[in-house]
Amino acid sequence: MPVTATAETSLRTARGPRLGVVHLLRLRKRPIEHNDFLRATYGDVVRLHVFGTTLYAAYGLDAAEQVLINRERIFANGPAWSHFIGPFFRRGLMLLDFDEHLHHRRILQHAFTNDALRRYHAVMVPHIRSGLAAWESVPQPRMHQLFKELTLDLALETFVGVDLTRAEQDRINQAFIDAVRAGTSIVRKPVPGTPWARGLAARKVLEEFFFTHLPEKRRRGGDDLFAQLCIARSEEGDEFSDEDIVNHMIFLLMAAHDTSTITMSAMAYFLARHPEWQEAAREESIAAGTVDYDGVLGLDLLDRVMKESMRLCSPVPSLPRVAVRETSLNGHRIPAGAFVAVSPYYNHHDPAYWPDPTRFDPDRFSPERREDHSHRMAFEPFGGGVHKCIGMHFAGVQVRAIFHELLRSYRWSVPAGYEWPLDLAALPFPRDRLPVRLERIDS
Ligand code: HEM
């Protein structure tokens, strides 16, 4: 609700720790415990200082609903996300706001219809099979690394659909990796040798690449995402300009890649820690055999494993916004221009909605329990409201298609008592890349 003269007087001013950086480090190490501490000490909105910026952390599902559903159009994505990734992923869908965002989203939606997903699935399956077959000869497999390589290769097939030499593929992959890394650079100016400077150079490489292939893509079409963006039209017949297509392609590659990789790493980690669940999921996949698109979506246990893994390890742990007008949140005044963040990672561990929240229990999502239905915002790994992930169904199909093949081809394990060293500085990833023992099986 916008702040009114009468409401203003009753609003509190958010407080927070004086030493933001110290708290930030604690937040990275033990995010749940430290957020619990901050919430208990300072209340439901905490003021933090992050990279020279004041940020209001808003706790709880009602605040998440207010920010993400954003009925009053107060919270903007562009200025918030641009602060972190703007120079490298500018004018990607997630960085647009309000009417312009809706306009682009309507056109983009046409690349994510059921029929389009069906075609992406058909393109990706042979590449999943050949990619996984090569894992057998990897001497010291690290699942996170393997998923990362596999999803990058798949992205080139399903997203870009251009035949490239291995050297060209590596060049594009490297540019893409540099653009993603740049967002976490401590130096945030183009100082030579810094990730920031490499990110800017990478952005140029990616732009050149897509602009070069665009005319041919427009002419020949195809089943890949790049071709779909060329033919996508809104209901009113609007289409994307060349610049729009290039901007969206670069952003989509990024949005799809690390998020799917961490989702699969989390699934692999929890299934290694809980072999009984791994065996149950394997039984389901073996019984299903070779499946088509509908068959992949029918793998219920795998679906629950994916959801529970994303609950425990939300691939996008925090969703930032900037308030374009002064407003109130959880009874606290939020000034115009302030950064606000809601955290799916934190909210997914709230015992009020998720009993025994640290326990890996895929059956929370079974029809009898549906703990995710306890609040509209209880389960938000893909965000919510107008910016809710446009690729969530794509991700669901891809991740499940990979795990279906993986479970039928390999058994994997970690030593007893192993706990992954999760880095939560930006998007989560295991610092050791999740080393496992991988055993080939014949199903
Ligand atoms: C498991 C994998 C994925 C997760 C967990 C995930 C998560 C998210 C989240 C949380 C948001 C909302 C960000 C915000 O509100 O600020 C988002 C937005 C978005 N995601 Fe995903 N994502 C995944 C996969 C994908 C894939 C595969 C694609 C594309 C093929 C994709 C494309 C996008 C786009 C374009 C947006 C911006 C939507 C908008 O602003 O309207 N994502 N994603």
Short mmCIF file of N, CA and C in Angstrom, two decimals, residues 53 76-97 182-183 188 196 200 251 254 320-322 339:
data_model
loop_
_atom_site.label_atom_id
_atom_site.label_comp_id
_atom_site.label_asym_id
_atom_site.label_seq_id
_atom_site.Cartn_x
_atom_site.Cartn_y
_atom_site.Cartn_z
N THR A 53 25.61 0.01 -0.76
CA THR A 53 24.19 0.25 -1.01
C THR A 53 23.40 -0.15 0.22
N ALA A 76 10.56 -2.19 -8.62
CA ALA A 76 11.07 -2.34 -9.99
C ALA A 76 12.24 -3.31 -10.02
N ASN A 77 12.28 -4.09 -11.08
CA ASN A 77 13.37 -5.06 -11.28
C ASN A 77 14.62 -4.42 -11.88
N GLY A 78 14.38 -3.59 -12.93
CA GLY A 78 15.50 -3.09 -13.73
C GLY A 78 16.61 -2.47 -12.90
N PRO A 79 16.29 -1.43 -12.09
CA PRO A 79 17.37 -0.78 -11.35
C PRO A 79 18.02 -1.70 -10.32
N ALA A 80 17.26 -2.70 -9.85
CA ALA A 80 17.82 -3.61 -8.84
C ALA A 80 18.79 -4.60 -9.48
N TRP A 81 18.32 -5.32 -10.50
CA TRP A 81 19.19 -6.34 -11.11
C TRP A 81 20.32 -5.70 -11.90
N SER A 82 20.05 -4.51 -12.50
CA SER A 82 21.10 -3.86 -13.29
C SER A 82 22.32 -3.56 -12.44
N HIS A 83 22.06 -3.27 -11.17
CA HIS A 83 23.17 -2.98 -10.25
C HIS A 83 24.17 -4.14 -10.24
N PHE A 84 23.68 -5.37 -10.37
CA PHE A 84 24.55 -6.55 -10.28
C PHE A 84 25.02 -7.02 -11.67
N ILE A 85 24.09 -7.06 -12.63
CA ILE A 85 24.44 -7.71 -13.91
C ILE A 85 24.15 -6.85 -15.13
N GLY A 86 23.74 -5.60 -14.91
CA GLY A 86 23.27 -4.75 -16.00
C GLY A 86 24.18 -4.66 -17.22
N PRO A 87 25.48 -4.35 -17.03
CA PRO A 87 26.31 -4.13 -18.23
C PRO A 87 26.44 -5.38 -19.10
N PHE A 88 26.24 -6.54 -18.50
CA PHE A 88 26.48 -7.79 -19.26
C PHE A 88 25.18 -8.39 -19.79
N PHE A 89 24.09 -8.08 -19.13
CA PHE A 89 22.82 -8.70 -19.52
C PHE A 89 21.73 -7.64 -19.72
N ARG A 90 22.14 -6.50 -20.27
CA ARG A 90 21.20 -5.38 -20.35
C ARG A 90 20.02 -5.71 -21.27
N ARG A 91 18.91 -5.19 -20.86
CA ARG A 91 17.64 -5.34 -21.59
C ARG A 91 17.18 -6.79 -21.75
N GLY A 92 17.69 -7.65 -20.86
CA GLY A 92 17.09 -8.97 -20.74
C GLY A 92 15.72 -8.81 -20.10
N LEU A 93 14.84 -9.80 -20.29
CA LEU A 93 13.45 -9.65 -19.82
C LEU A 93 13.36 -9.28 -18.34
N MET A 94 14.21 -9.91 -17.53
CA MET A 94 14.12 -9.70 -16.09
C MET A 94 14.50 -8.28 -15.68
N LEU A 95 15.19 -7.57 -16.59
CA LEU A 95 15.64 -6.21 -16.27
C LEU A 95 14.71 -5.14 -16.81
N LEU A 96 13.61 -5.57 -17.43
CA LEU A 96 12.63 -4.60 -17.92
C LEU A 96 11.51 -4.46 -16.89
N ASP A 97 10.78 -3.36 -16.97
CA ASP A 97 9.72 -3.14 -15.98
C ASP A 97 8.42 -2.67 -16.60
N ALA A 182 31.37 -11.86 -14.23
CA ALA A 182 31.62 -10.43 -14.04
C ALA A 182 30.69 -9.82 -12.99
N GLY A 183 29.48 -10.35 -12.88
CA GLY A 183 28.51 -9.80 -11.93
C GLY A 183 29.00 -9.85 -10.49
N ARG A 188 34.21 -2.87 -9.67
CA ARG A 188 33.04 -2.74 -10.57
C ARG A 188 33.25 -1.60 -11.58
N TRP A 196 35.29 -7.77 -14.25
CA TRP A 196 34.39 -6.76 -14.83
C TRP A 196 34.79 -6.47 -16.28
N LEU A 200 32.80 -7.31 -19.88
CA LEU A 200 32.43 -6.37 -20.94
C LEU A 200 32.93 -6.87 -22.30
N PHE A 251 20.52 -12.95 -22.43
CA PHE A 251 19.97 -13.09 -21.08
C PHE A 251 19.41 -14.49 -20.83
N MET A 254 21.94 -17.04 -19.95
CA MET A 254 22.39 -16.88 -18.56
C MET A 254 21.32 -17.39 -17.58
N PRO A 320 16.07 -9.17 -5.64
CA PRO A 320 16.15 -7.74 -5.32
C PRO A 320 15.17 -6.89 -6.13
N ARG A 321 14.74 -5.81 -5.53
CA ARG A 321 13.90 -4.83 -6.21
C ARG A 321 14.32 -3.45 -5.73
N VAL A 322 13.90 -2.41 -6.48
CA VAL A 322 14.07 -1.03 -6.00
C VAL A 322 12.69 -0.41 -5.91
N PHE A 339 16.75 -0.24 -2.08
CA PHE A 339 16.80 -1.64 -2.50
C PHE A 339 16.05 -2.48 -1.47
#
